[in-house]
CSV table of C-alpha atoms in Angstrom, one decimal:
chain,number,residue,atom,x,y,z
Q,1,MET,CA,-9.5,-7.6,28.3
Q,2,ALA,CA,-10.6,-10.3,30.6
Q,3,LYS,CA,-8.3,-13.3,30.7
Q,4,LYS,CA,-10.1,-16.3,29.2
Q,5,LYS,CA,-9.8,-19.8,30.2
Q,6,GLY,CA,-8.2,-22.1,27.7
Q,7,CYS,CA,-5.5,-21.7,25.2
Q,8,LEU,CA,-5.4,-19.3,22.2
Q,9,GLY,CA,-9.1,-18.7,22.4
Q,10,CYS,CA,-10.1,-22.4,22.4
Q,11,SER,CA,-11.2,-24.4,25.4
Q,12,PHE,CA,-8.6,-26.9,26.5
Q,13,PRO,CA,-10.0,-30.0,24.8
Q,14,VAL,CA,-10.2,-28.3,21.5
Q,15,ALA,CA,-6.7,-26.9,21.9
Q,16,ILE,CA,-5.4,-30.4,22.6
Q,17,VAL,CA,-7.2,-31.9,19.6
Q,18,VAL,CA,-5.9,-29.1,17.3
Q,19,GLY,CA,-2.4,-29.6,18.8
Q,20,LEU,CA,-2.5,-33.3,18.1
Q,21,ILE,CA,-3.7,-32.7,14.5
Q,22,ILE,CA,-0.9,-30.3,13.9
Q,23,LEU,CA,1.6,-32.8,15.4
Q,24,ALA,CA,0.2,-35.6,13.2
Q,25,VAL,CA,0.4,-33.4,10.0
Q,26,GLY,CA,3.9,-32.4,11.0
Q,27,ILE,CA,5.1,-36.0,11.4
Q,28,LEU,CA,3.4,-37.0,8.1
Q,29,SER,CA,5.0,-34.0,6.5
Q,30,PHE,CA,8.4,-35.0,7.8
Q,31,LEU,CA,8.0,-38.6,6.7
Q,32,SER,CA,6.8,-37.9,3.2
Q,33,GLY,CA,9.3,-35.1,2.5
Q,34,ALA,CA,12.8,-35.4,1.3
Q,35,LEU,CA,14.1,-34.8,4.8
Q,36,GLY,CA,12.4,-37.9,6.3
Q,37,ASN,CA,13.2,-40.0,3.2
Q,38,ALA,CA,16.9,-39.2,3.5
Q,39,LEU,CA,17.0,-39.9,7.3
Q,40,LEU,CA,14.6,-42.9,7.6
Q,41,GLY,CA,14.2,-44.2,4.1
Q,42,ASN,CA,10.8,-44.9,2.6
Q,43,ILE,CA,8.6,-46.4,5.3
Q,44,GLY,CA,5.9,-47.4,2.9
Q,45,LEU,CA,3.8,-44.3,2.5
Q,46,PRO,CA,1.5,-44.2,-0.6
Q,47,GLU,CA,3.3,-42.7,-3.6
Q,48,TRP,CA,1.0,-39.7,-4.0
Q,49,LEU,CA,2.0,-38.4,-0.6
Q,50,LEU,CA,5.7,-38.4,-1.5
Q,51,ALA,CA,7.2,-35.1,-2.5
Q,52,GLU,CA,8.4,-34.8,-6.0
Q,53,SER,CA,11.8,-33.4,-6.8
Q,54,PRO,CA,11.3,-29.8,-7.8
Q,55,GLU,CA,12.2,-28.7,-11.3
Q,56,VAL,CA,13.1,-25.2,-12.0
Q,57,HIS,CA,12.5,-23.7,-15.4
Q,58,LEU,CA,13.6,-20.2,-16.0
Q,59,PRO,CA,12.1,-19.8,-19.4
Q,60,THR,CA,8.3,-19.7,-19.5
Q,61,SER,CA,6.1,-22.2,-21.2
Q,62,VAL,CA,3.9,-21.5,-24.1
Q,63,ILE,CA,0.3,-22.5,-23.4
Q,64,PHE,CA,-1.2,-21.7,-26.8
Q,65,HIS,CA,-0.7,-19.5,-29.8
Q,66,PHE,CA,-3.0,-16.6,-30.4
Q,67,LEU,CA,-2.9,-15.4,-34.0
Q,68,GLY,CA,0.6,-16.8,-34.2
Q,69,PHE,CA,1.6,-15.0,-31.1
Q,70,PRO,CA,2.9,-17.3,-28.3
Q,71,VAL,CA,0.9,-16.9,-25.1
Q,72,THR,CA,2.9,-18.1,-22.1
Q,73,ASN,CA,1.7,-19.0,-18.7
Q,74,THR,CA,3.1,-15.8,-17.2
Q,75,ILE,CA,1.2,-13.7,-19.7
Q,76,ILE,CA,-2.0,-15.5,-18.6
Q,77,THR,CA,-1.2,-14.8,-15.0
Q,78,ALA,CA,-0.4,-11.2,-15.7
Q,79,TRP,CA,-3.8,-10.9,-17.3
Q,80,ILE,CA,-5.3,-12.2,-14.1
Q,81,THR,CA,-3.3,-9.7,-12.1
Q,82,ILE,CA,-4.6,-6.9,-14.4
Q,83,ILE,CA,-8.2,-8.2,-14.2
Q,84,VAL,CA,-8.0,-8.3,-10.4
Q,85,LEU,CA,-6.5,-4.9,-10.0
Q,86,VAL,CA,-8.8,-3.2,-12.4
Q,87,ALA,CA,-11.8,-5.0,-10.9
Q,88,VAL,CA,-10.9,-3.9,-7.4
Q,89,PHE,CA,-10.3,-0.3,-8.4
Q,90,TYR,CA,-13.3,-0.3,-10.7
Q,91,PHE,CA,-15.7,-1.4,-8.0
Q,92,GLY,CA,-13.9,0.7,-5.4
Q,93,THR,CA,-14.3,3.9,-7.4
Q,94,ARG,CA,-17.6,3.3,-9.1
Q,95,ASN,CA,-19.6,5.6,-6.9
Q,96,MET,CA,-17.3,7.7,-4.9
Q,97,LYS,CA,-18.6,9.8,-2.2
Q,98,LEU,CA,-17.1,12.7,-0.2
Q,99,ILE,CA,-17.8,10.7,2.9
Q,100,PRO,CA,-16.4,7.3,1.9
Q,101,SER,CA,-17.6,3.8,2.6
Q,102,ARG,CA,-15.1,1.3,4.0
Q,103,PHE,CA,-14.1,-0.1,0.7
Q,104,GLN,CA,-13.6,3.4,-0.8
Q,105,THR,CA,-11.5,4.3,2.2
Q,106,ALA,CA,-9.3,1.2,1.6
Q,107,ILE,CA,-8.9,2.1,-2.0
Q,108,GLU,CA,-8.2,5.7,-1.3
Q,109,SER,CA,-5.7,4.9,1.4
Q,110,VAL,CA,-3.7,2.8,-1.1
Q,111,ILE,CA,-3.7,5.6,-3.6
Q,112,SER,CA,-3.1,8.2,-1.0
Q,113,TYR,CA,-0.1,6.2,0.4
Q,114,LEU,CA,1.5,6.1,-3.0
Q,115,LEU,CA,0.7,9.7,-3.8
Q,116,THR,CA,2.2,10.8,-0.5
Q,117,PHE,CA,5.2,8.6,-1.3
Q,118,CYS,CA,5.7,10.3,-4.6
Q,119,GLU,CA,5.1,13.8,-3.3
Q,120,ASP,CA,7.5,13.3,-0.4
Q,121,ILE,CA,10.3,12.3,-2.6
Q,122,ALA,CA,9.8,14.3,-5.8
Q,123,GLY,CA,7.9,17.3,-4.4
Q,124,GLU,CA,4.3,18.1,-5.1
Q,125,LYS,CA,4.5,19.2,-8.7
Q,126,TYR,CA,6.8,16.4,-10.0
Q,127,GLY,CA,5.4,13.8,-7.6
Q,128,ARG,CA,2.1,14.0,-9.3
Q,129,ARG,CA,3.7,13.8,-12.8
Q,130,PHE,CA,5.6,10.7,-11.8
Q,131,PHE,CA,2.7,9.2,-9.8
Q,132,ALA,CA,0.9,7.2,-12.5
Q,133,ILE,CA,3.9,5.3,-13.6
Q,134,VAL,CA,5.4,4.7,-10.2
Q,135,ALA,CA,2.0,3.6,-8.7
Q,136,THR,CA,1.4,1.3,-11.6
Q,137,ILE,CA,4.8,-0.3,-11.2
Q,138,PHE,CA,4.2,-0.7,-7.5
Q,139,LEU,CA,0.7,-2.2,-7.8
Q,140,PHE,CA,1.7,-4.5,-10.7
Q,141,VAL,CA,4.7,-5.9,-9.0
Q,142,ILE,CA,3.1,-6.4,-5.6
Q,143,THR,CA,0.0,-8.0,-7.0
Q,144,ASN,CA,2.0,-10.2,-9.3
Q,145,ALA,CA,4.1,-11.3,-6.3
Q,146,TRP,CA,1.1,-12.0,-4.0
Q,147,ILE,CA,-1.0,-13.7,-6.7
Q,148,GLY,CA,2.0,-16.0,-7.2
Q,149,LEU,CA,1.5,-17.2,-3.6
Q,150,ILE,CA,-2.1,-18.3,-4.1
Q,151,PRO,CA,-2.4,-22.1,-4.3
Q,152,GLY,CA,-2.9,-23.2,-7.9
Q,153,VAL,CA,-0.3,-20.9,-9.3
Q,154,GLY,CA,2.6,-23.2,-10.1
Q,155,THR,CA,0.6,-26.4,-9.5
Q,156,ILE,CA,-2.1,-26.8,-12.1
Q,157,LEU,CA,-0.7,-28.6,-15.1
Q,158,VAL,CA,-2.0,-28.4,-18.7
Q,159,GLN,CA,-0.8,-29.6,-22.0
Q,160,GLY,CA,1.4,-26.9,-23.5
Q,161,ALA,CA,1.7,-25.9,-27.1
Q,162,ASP,CA,4.7,-28.2,-27.6
Q,163,GLY,CA,2.9,-31.2,-26.1
Q,164,HIS,CA,4.5,-31.3,-22.7
Q,165,MET,CA,2.6,-30.9,-19.5
Q,166,VAL,CA,3.3,-27.3,-18.2
Q,167,HIS,CA,2.0,-25.1,-15.5
Q,168,LEU,CA,-1.0,-23.1,-16.4
Q,169,PHE,CA,-0.1,-20.2,-14.1
Q,170,ARG,CA,3.2,-19.1,-13.0
Q,171,PRO,CA,4.3,-16.1,-10.8
Q,172,VAL,CA,4.7,-13.3,-13.3
Q,173,ASN,CA,7.7,-11.7,-11.6
Q,174,THR,CA,9.7,-14.9,-12.2
Q,175,ASP,CA,9.4,-14.4,-16.0
Q,176,ILE,CA,12.4,-12.2,-16.8
Q,177,ASN,CA,10.5,-10.5,-19.5
Q,178,LEU,CA,8.3,-8.7,-17.0
Q,179,PRO,CA,11.1,-7.2,-14.9
Q,180,LEU,CA,12.9,-6.3,-18.1
Q,181,ALA,CA,9.8,-4.7,-19.5
Q,182,LEU,CA,9.3,-2.7,-16.3
Q,183,ALA,CA,13.0,-1.7,-16.3
Q,184,LEU,CA,12.7,-0.5,-19.8
Q,185,ILE,CA,9.6,1.5,-19.0
Q,186,SER,CA,11.3,2.9,-15.9
Q,187,PHE,CA,14.4,3.8,-18.0
Q,188,VAL,CA,12.4,5.4,-20.8
Q,189,PHE,CA,10.2,7.5,-18.5
Q,190,VAL,CA,13.2,8.6,-16.4
Q,191,GLU,CA,15.0,9.8,-19.5
Q,192,TYR,CA,11.8,11.3,-20.9
Q,193,TRP,CA,11.0,13.3,-17.7
Q,194,GLY,CA,14.6,14.5,-17.6
Q,195,ILE,CA,14.6,15.7,-21.1
Q,196,LYS,CA,11.2,17.3,-20.8
Q,197,THR,CA,12.1,19.1,-17.6
Q,198,LEU,CA,15.7,20.2,-18.4
Q,199,GLY,CA,15.6,20.2,-22.2
Q,200,ALA,CA,19.0,19.8,-23.9
Q,201,GLY,CA,20.5,20.7,-20.5
Q,202,TYR,CA,19.7,17.2,-19.4
Q,203,PHE,CA,22.6,15.8,-21.5
Q,204,LYS,CA,25.1,18.0,-19.9
Q,205,LYS,CA,25.8,15.5,-17.2
Q,206,PHE,CA,26.7,12.9,-19.8
Q,207,PHE,CA,28.8,15.1,-22.1
Q,208,ASN,CA,30.5,17.3,-19.7
Q,209,THR,CA,33.1,18.8,-22.1
Q,210,HIS,CA,32.8,22.4,-20.9
Q,211,ARG,CA,36.1,22.4,-18.9
Q,212,PHE,CA,38.0,20.5,-21.6
Q,213,PHE,CA,37.2,23.1,-24.2
Q,214,HIS,CA,37.9,25.8,-21.8
Q,215,GLY,CA,41.5,24.4,-21.7
Q,216,PHE,CA,41.9,25.2,-25.5
Q,217,LYS,CA,40.8,28.8,-24.9
Q,218,GLU,CA,43.5,29.1,-22.2
Q,219,LEU,CA,46.1,27.4,-24.4
Q,220,PHE,CA,45.5,29.9,-27.2
Q,221,SER,CA,45.7,32.8,-24.8
Q,222,GLY,CA,49.1,31.5,-23.6
Q,223,LYS,CA,48.2,30.3,-20.1
Q,224,ILE,CA,49.8,26.9,-20.7
Q,225,LYS,CA,49.9,25.8,-17.1
Q,226,GLN,CA,46.2,26.5,-16.4
Q,227,ALA,CA,45.4,24.9,-19.8
Q,228,MET,CA,47.0,21.7,-18.7
Q,229,GLY,CA,45.0,21.7,-15.5
Q,230,SER,CA,41.8,22.3,-17.4
Q,231,PHE,CA,42.6,19.5,-19.8
Q,232,PHE,CA,43.2,17.2,-16.9
Q,233,ASN,CA,40.1,18.1,-15.0
Q,234,GLY,CA,38.1,18.2,-18.3
Q,235,ALA,CA,39.2,14.7,-19.1
Q,236,ILE,CA,38.0,13.6,-15.7
Q,237,ASP,CA,34.7,15.3,-16.3
Q,238,ILE,CA,34.3,13.6,-19.6
Q,239,PHE,CA,35.1,10.3,-18.0
Q,240,ILE,CA,32.5,10.9,-15.2
Q,241,GLY,CA,30.0,11.8,-17.9
Q,242,LEU,CA,30.6,8.5,-19.6
Q,243,LEU,CA,30.2,6.7,-16.3
Q,244,GLU,CA,27.0,8.5,-15.7
Q,245,ALA,CA,25.7,7.5,-19.0
Q,246,LEU,CA,26.8,3.9,-18.4
Q,247,SER,CA,25.2,3.8,-15.0
Q,248,GLU,CA,22.0,4.9,-16.6
Q,249,LEU,CA,22.0,1.9,-18.8
Q,250,VAL,CA,23.2,-0.4,-16.1
Q,251,ARG,CA,20.1,0.5,-14.1
Q,252,ILE,CA,18.1,-1.5,-16.6
Q,253,VAL,CA,20.1,-4.6,-15.8
Q,254,SER,CA,20.1,-4.1,-12.1
Q,255,PHE,CA,16.3,-3.3,-12.1
Q,256,THR,CA,15.7,-6.5,-14.1
Q,257,PHE,CA,17.8,-8.9,-12.1
Q,258,ARG,CA,16.9,-7.5,-8.7
Q,259,LEU,CA,13.3,-8.2,-9.1
Q,260,PHE,CA,13.7,-11.4,-11.2
Q,261,GLY,CA,16.3,-12.8,-8.8
Q,262,ASN,CA,14.4,-12.0,-5.6
Q,263,MET,CA,11.1,-13.4,-7.0
Q,264,THR,CA,12.7,-16.5,-8.6
Q,265,GLY,CA,14.7,-17.1,-5.5
Q,266,GLY,CA,11.6,-16.9,-3.3
Q,267,GLU,CA,9.8,-19.2,-5.6
Q,268,ILE,CA,12.6,-21.8,-5.5
Q,269,LEU,CA,12.8,-21.4,-1.7
Q,270,LEU,CA,9.2,-22.3,-1.4
Q,271,LEU,CA,9.6,-25.2,-3.8
Q,272,MET,CA,12.5,-26.5,-1.8
Q,273,MET,CA,10.6,-26.2,1.5
Q,274,VAL,CA,7.7,-28.1,0.1
Q,275,PHE,CA,10.1,-30.7,-1.3
Q,276,LEU,CA,11.8,-31.1,2.1
Q,277,ALA,CA,8.5,-31.4,4.0
Q,278,PRO,CA,5.3,-31.0,2.1
Q,279,PHE,CA,3.2,-29.6,4.9
Q,280,MET,CA,3.6,-26.7,7.3
Q,281,LEU,CA,7.3,-26.1,6.9
Q,282,ALA,CA,6.7,-23.7,4.0
Q,283,ILE,CA,4.2,-21.5,5.9
Q,284,PRO,CA,6.7,-19.1,7.5
Q,285,PHE,CA,8.4,-18.7,4.2
Q,286,TYR,CA,5.0,-17.7,2.6
Q,287,GLY,CA,4.9,-14.9,5.2
Q,288,LEU,CA,8.4,-14.0,4.2
Q,289,GLU,CA,7.5,-14.0,0.6
Q,290,LEU,CA,4.6,-11.6,1.3
Q,291,LEU,CA,7.1,-9.2,2.8
Q,292,VAL,CA,9.5,-9.7,-0.1
Q,293,GLY,CA,6.8,-9.0,-2.6
Q,294,PHE,CA,6.0,-5.7,-0.9
Q,295,ILE,CA,9.6,-4.7,-0.5
Q,296,GLN,CA,10.5,-5.5,-4.1
Q,297,ALA,CA,7.5,-3.5,-5.3
Q,298,LEU,CA,8.4,-0.6,-3.1
Q,299,ILE,CA,12.1,-0.8,-4.3
Q,300,PHE,CA,11.2,-0.9,-7.9
Q,301,ALA,CA,8.7,2.0,-7.7
Q,302,GLY,CA,10.9,3.9,-5.2
Q,303,LEU,CA,14.0,3.7,-7.3
Q,304,THR,CA,12.2,4.7,-10.4
Q,305,LEU,CA,10.9,7.7,-8.4
Q,306,VAL,CA,14.4,8.6,-7.1
Q,307,PHE,CA,16.0,8.2,-10.5
Q,308,ALA,CA,13.3,10.4,-12.0
Q,309,THR,CA,13.9,13.0,-9.3
Q,310,ILE,CA,17.6,13.0,-10.0
Q,311,ALA,CA,17.0,13.3,-13.7
Q,312,ILE,CA,14.9,16.4,-13.3
Q,313,THR,CA,17.5,18.1,-11.0
Q,314,PRO,CA,19.8,20.3,-13.0
Q,315,SER,CA,23.4,19.0,-12.9
Q,316,HIS,CA,26.0,20.9,-10.9
Q,317,SER,CA,28.3,21.6,-13.9
Q,318,ASP,CA,26.1,24.6,-14.6
Q,319,GLU,CA,27.5,26.5,-11.6
C,1,MET,CA,19.7,-15.1,-23.0
C,2,GLU,CA,17.9,-18.2,-24.1
C,3,GLY,CA,18.5,-19.9,-20.7
C,4,LEU,CA,17.0,-17.0,-18.9
C,5,GLY,CA,14.0,-17.0,-21.1
C,6,ILE,CA,14.2,-13.6,-22.6
C,7,ASN,CA,12.3,-13.4,-25.8
C,8,LEU,CA,10.9,-10.5,-27.8
C,9,SER,CA,7.3,-11.6,-28.0
C,10,SER,CA,6.9,-12.1,-24.2
C,11,LEU,CA,8.7,-8.8,-23.6
C,12,LEU,CA,6.4,-7.0,-26.0
C,13,ALA,CA,3.4,-8.7,-24.4
C,14,GLN,CA,4.5,-7.6,-20.9
C,15,LEU,CA,5.0,-4.1,-22.2
C,16,VAL,CA,1.5,-4.1,-23.6
C,17,ASN,CA,0.2,-5.5,-20.4
C,18,PHE,CA,1.8,-2.7,-18.4
C,19,GLY,CA,0.5,-0.1,-20.8
C,20,LEU,CA,-2.9,-1.5,-20.6
C,21,LEU,CA,-2.8,-1.7,-16.8
C,22,LEU,CA,-1.5,1.9,-16.7
C,23,ALA,CA,-4.3,3.1,-18.8
C,24,LEU,CA,-7.0,1.2,-17.0
C,25,LEU,CA,-5.8,2.2,-13.6
C,26,TYR,CA,-5.4,5.8,-14.7
C,27,ILE,CA,-9.1,5.8,-15.7
C,28,PHE,CA,-10.5,3.8,-12.9
C,29,ALA,CA,-8.2,4.5,-10.0
C,30,TYR,CA,-5.8,7.4,-10.2
C,31,LYS,CA,-8.0,10.0,-11.8
C,32,PRO,CA,-11.1,9.6,-9.7
C,33,VAL,CA,-9.4,8.9,-6.4
C,34,ILE,CA,-7.0,11.8,-6.7
C,35,LYS,CA,-9.8,14.0,-7.8
C,36,MET,CA,-11.8,12.9,-4.7
C,37,LEU,CA,-8.8,13.3,-2.4
C,38,ASP,CA,-8.2,16.9,-3.7
C,39,GLN,CA,-11.9,17.6,-3.5
C,40,ARG,CA,-12.1,16.4,0.0
C,41,SER,CA,-9.0,18.3,1.1
C,42,ALA,CA,-10.5,21.4,-0.5
C,43,LYS,CA,-13.7,20.8,1.3
C,44,ILE,CA,-12.0,20.4,4.6
C,45,LYS,CA,-10.0,23.5,4.0
C,46,GLU,CA,-13.1,25.4,3.1
C,47,SER,CA,-14.9,24.1,6.2
C,48,ILE,CA,-12.0,25.2,8.4
C,49,ASP,CA,-11.9,28.6,6.8
C,50,GLN,CA,-15.7,28.9,7.3
C,51,THR,CA,-15.4,27.9,10.9
C,52,GLU,CA,-12.8,30.5,11.4
C,53,GLN,CA,-15.0,33.1,9.8
C,54,ILE,CA,-18.0,32.1,11.8
C,55,LYS,CA,-15.9,32.3,15.0
C,56,GLU,CA,-14.7,35.8,14.0
C,57,GLN,CA,-18.3,36.9,13.3
C,58,ALA,CA,-19.5,35.5,16.6
C,59,GLU,CA,-16.7,37.4,18.4
C,60,LEU,CA,-17.7,40.6,16.6
C,61,ALA,CA,-21.3,40.1,17.4
C,62,GLU,CA,-20.5,39.4,21.0
C,63,LYS,CA,-18.5,42.6,21.2
C,64,GLU,CA,-21.4,44.5,19.6
C,65,THR,CA,-23.9,43.1,22.0
C,66,ALA,CA,-21.7,44.0,25.0
C,67,ARG,CA,-21.3,47.5,23.7
C,68,LEU,CA,-25.1,47.8,23.2
C,69,ILE,CA,-25.8,46.5,26.7
C,70,ALA,CA,-23.3,48.9,28.2
C,71,GLU,CA,-24.9,51.8,26.2
C,72,ALA,CA,-28.4,50.8,27.3
C,73,SER,CA,-27.3,50.5,30.9
C,74,LYS,CA,-25.8,54.0,30.7
C,75,GLU,CA,-29.0,55.4,29.2
C,76,GLY,CA,-31.2,53.7,31.8
C,77,GLN,CA,-29.0,55.1,34.6
C,78,LYS,CA,-29.3,58.5,33.1
C,79,ILE,CA,-33.1,58.3,32.9
C,80,ILE,CA,-33.3,57.1,36.4
C,81,ASP,CA,-31.1,59.9,37.6
C,82,GLN,CA,-33.3,62.4,35.7
C,83,ALA,CA,-36.5,61.0,37.2
C,84,THR,CA,-35.0,61.1,40.7
C,85,GLN,CA,-34.0,64.7,40.2
C,86,ILE,CA,-37.5,65.7,38.9
C,87,GLY,CA,-39.1,63.9,41.8
C,88,GLU,CA,-36.9,65.6,44.2
C,89,GLU,CA,-37.7,69.0,42.7
C,90,THR,CA,-41.4,68.3,42.7
C,91,LYS,CA,-41.2,67.3,46.3
C,92,GLN,CA,-39.3,70.4,47.2
C,93,LYS,CA,-41.8,72.6,45.4
C,94,ALA,CA,-44.8,70.9,47.0
C,95,LYS,CA,-43.1,71.4,50.4
C,96,GLN,CA,-42.5,75.1,49.6
C,97,ASP,CA,-46.1,75.6,48.4
C,98,ALA,CA,-47.5,73.9,51.5
C,99,LYS,CA,-45.3,76.1,53.7
C,100,ILE,CA,-46.4,79.3,51.9
C,101,GLU,CA,-50.0,78.3,52.1
C,102,ALA,CA,-49.7,77.4,55.7
C,103,GLU,CA,-48.1,80.8,56.5
C,104,ARG,CA,-50.7,82.6,54.6
C,105,LEU,CA,-53.5,80.8,56.5
C,106,ILE,CA,-51.8,81.5,59.8
C,107,ALA,CA,-51.5,85.2,59.0
C,108,LYS,CA,-55.1,85.4,57.9
C,109,ALA,CA,-56.2,83.7,61.1
C,110,LYS,CA,-54.1,86.0,63.2
C,111,LEU,CA,-55.6,89.0,61.4
C,112,GLU,CA,-59.1,87.6,62.0
C,113,ILE,CA,-58.4,87.0,65.6
C,114,GLU,CA,-57.1,90.5,66.0
C,115,ARG,CA,-60.1,92.0,64.3
C,116,GLU,CA,-62.4,89.9,66.5
C,117,ARG,CA,-60.6,91.1,69.6
C,118,ASP,CA,-60.7,94.7,68.5
C,119,ASP,CA,-64.4,94.4,67.9
C,120,ALA,CA,-65.0,92.8,71.2
C,121,ILE,CA,-63.0,95.5,73.0
C,122,GLY,CA,-64.9,98.2,71.1
C,123,GLU,CA,-68.2,96.7,72.1
C,124,LEU,CA,-67.1,96.3,75.6
C,125,ARG,CA,-66.0,99.9,75.9
C,126,ASN,CA,-69.3,101.1,74.5
C,127,ALA,CA,-71.2,99.0,77.0
C,128,PHE,CA,-68.9,100.1,79.8
C,129,ALA,CA,-69.3,103.8,78.9
C,130,ASP,CA,-73.1,103.5,78.9
C,131,LEU,CA,-73.1,101.7,82.2
C,132,THR,CA,-70.8,104.2,83.7
C,133,VAL,CA,-73.0,107.1,82.6
C,134,ILE,CA,-76.1,105.4,84.0
C,135,ALA,CA,-74.2,104.6,87.3
C,136,ALA,CA,-72.9,108.1,87.6
C,137,GLY,CA,-76.4,109.6,86.9
C,138,LYS,CA,-77.8,107.5,89.6
C,139,VAL,CA,-75.0,108.6,92.1
C,140,ILE,CA,-75.4,112.3,91.6
C,141,ASP,CA,-79.1,111.9,90.8
C,142,ARG,CA,-79.0,114.2,88.1
C,143,SER,CA,-78.8,113.7,84.6
C,144,LEU,CA,-75.7,114.9,83.2
C,145,ASP,CA,-75.4,116.1,79.7
C,146,LYS,CA,-75.1,112.8,78.1
C,147,GLU,CA,-72.9,114.0,75.4
C,148,GLN,CA,-70.5,115.7,77.6
C,149,HIS,CA,-70.2,112.8,79.8
C,150,ARG,CA,-69.6,110.4,77.0
C,151,GLN,CA,-66.6,112.5,75.9
C,152,LEU,CA,-65.2,112.4,79.3
C,153,ILE,CA,-65.2,108.6,79.6
C,154,ASP,CA,-63.9,108.1,76.1
C,155,LYS,CA,-61.0,110.4,77.1
C,156,VAL,CA,-60.3,108.3,80.2
C,157,LEU,CA,-60.5,105.1,78.2
C,158,GLU,CA,-58.2,106.5,75.6
C,159,GLU,CA,-55.7,107.2,78.2
C,160,SER,CA,-56.0,103.7,79.7
C,161,LYS,CA,-55.8,102.3,76.3
C,162,VAL,CA,-52.5,104.0,75.6
C,163,LEU,CA,-51.3,102.8,78.9
C,164,ASN,CA,-52.3,99.3,78.0
C,165,LYS,CA,-50.7,99.3,74.7
C,166,ASN,CA,-47.5,100.4,76.1
């Protein structure tokens, strides 16, 4: 590529003007934010420019009631996510061709990426069985995270059902009910796949009493020393089985709070940056949040997939 | 729990949302796209197989062609050899015929010449005998018995002829 004159694709005068504007906005941002206020005091800027102190509400706000059912701002935002996802895929797959258009290629590459992900971890047969749930978790989480970054989410205020002014949209992942719902779905499906694949054998790893009862057999046949060893090892097996069962349940909690914590933390981070300096300072953190959204979606989907793969693998106590 | 905002109605709503999304994406995204992906990979596999097959067939055809060409070349060579042989034979035969004919003609001519010569000699002898008889008659002036005389000359000539031949 030929080296162009100028700076960053602009001619020098344009680049200088752009630089000056950025500088001016930066200074204004510094002055109107909490940072400048703390260092310099209020130097007489109009009030609408001054950053408001952020308020963090963990519970969601009810916007209206539908047939007595409270509709919160996160539910509305989740509907938007659903509409966006379904619309994109509906138009992307409306008339599919063997030789794809660009849009179809984009859609297919997303699905194919997720399908390959599933098949790589769980194998071709089970990867396809797990695919629908795993892919939906991934797409839902990542779209929720990214839609939460769009201007307007977390800024538009409406009158809530209880009379207070509340946000109309709010990032869905910061409502703990969504991570909890996904964690429950993940848990239920992992157990379901495990039971479906291994049958009653699936519970062997939770109630591993085989060696313990083997000890009784040895006791009655007079081998007291071996019986003691078997009792001891059997007790350990039972304890491990209980831990196994507990860890299965703990996953729900870890799933929930991993996603909820990351997303809420990111949201608070952005709020704080905007509070410190309303313009520009938050931009790098938006980039960071894009990455975090992708990573959290991948972790949620990936862990579900891994747990499912572990669940369908016969336990070692059979041998 | 209250501080975190967990409540049953929102949880149920999000579960329903997820279920709805799962169903819709299954209908609009996963099923058609996976079908398409499988279809395409099947098609590609088929194409590759077909290409392989065509390549194989082409190779076979090439071999067959080469074989046919070799055969035809051999056949042609054989025909040319045969033709050359026949030509050679014909030539030899013509030569032989010509030679025989020539020899025959030469022999005939020789025979003719001999015959001519013998005739000429015969005639000459007769003429000579007559002349001798006349000359002798003139010399002795008396006519000899012609017949007797003739016999005498012939005898002489016969002797000379024997002498000549030897």
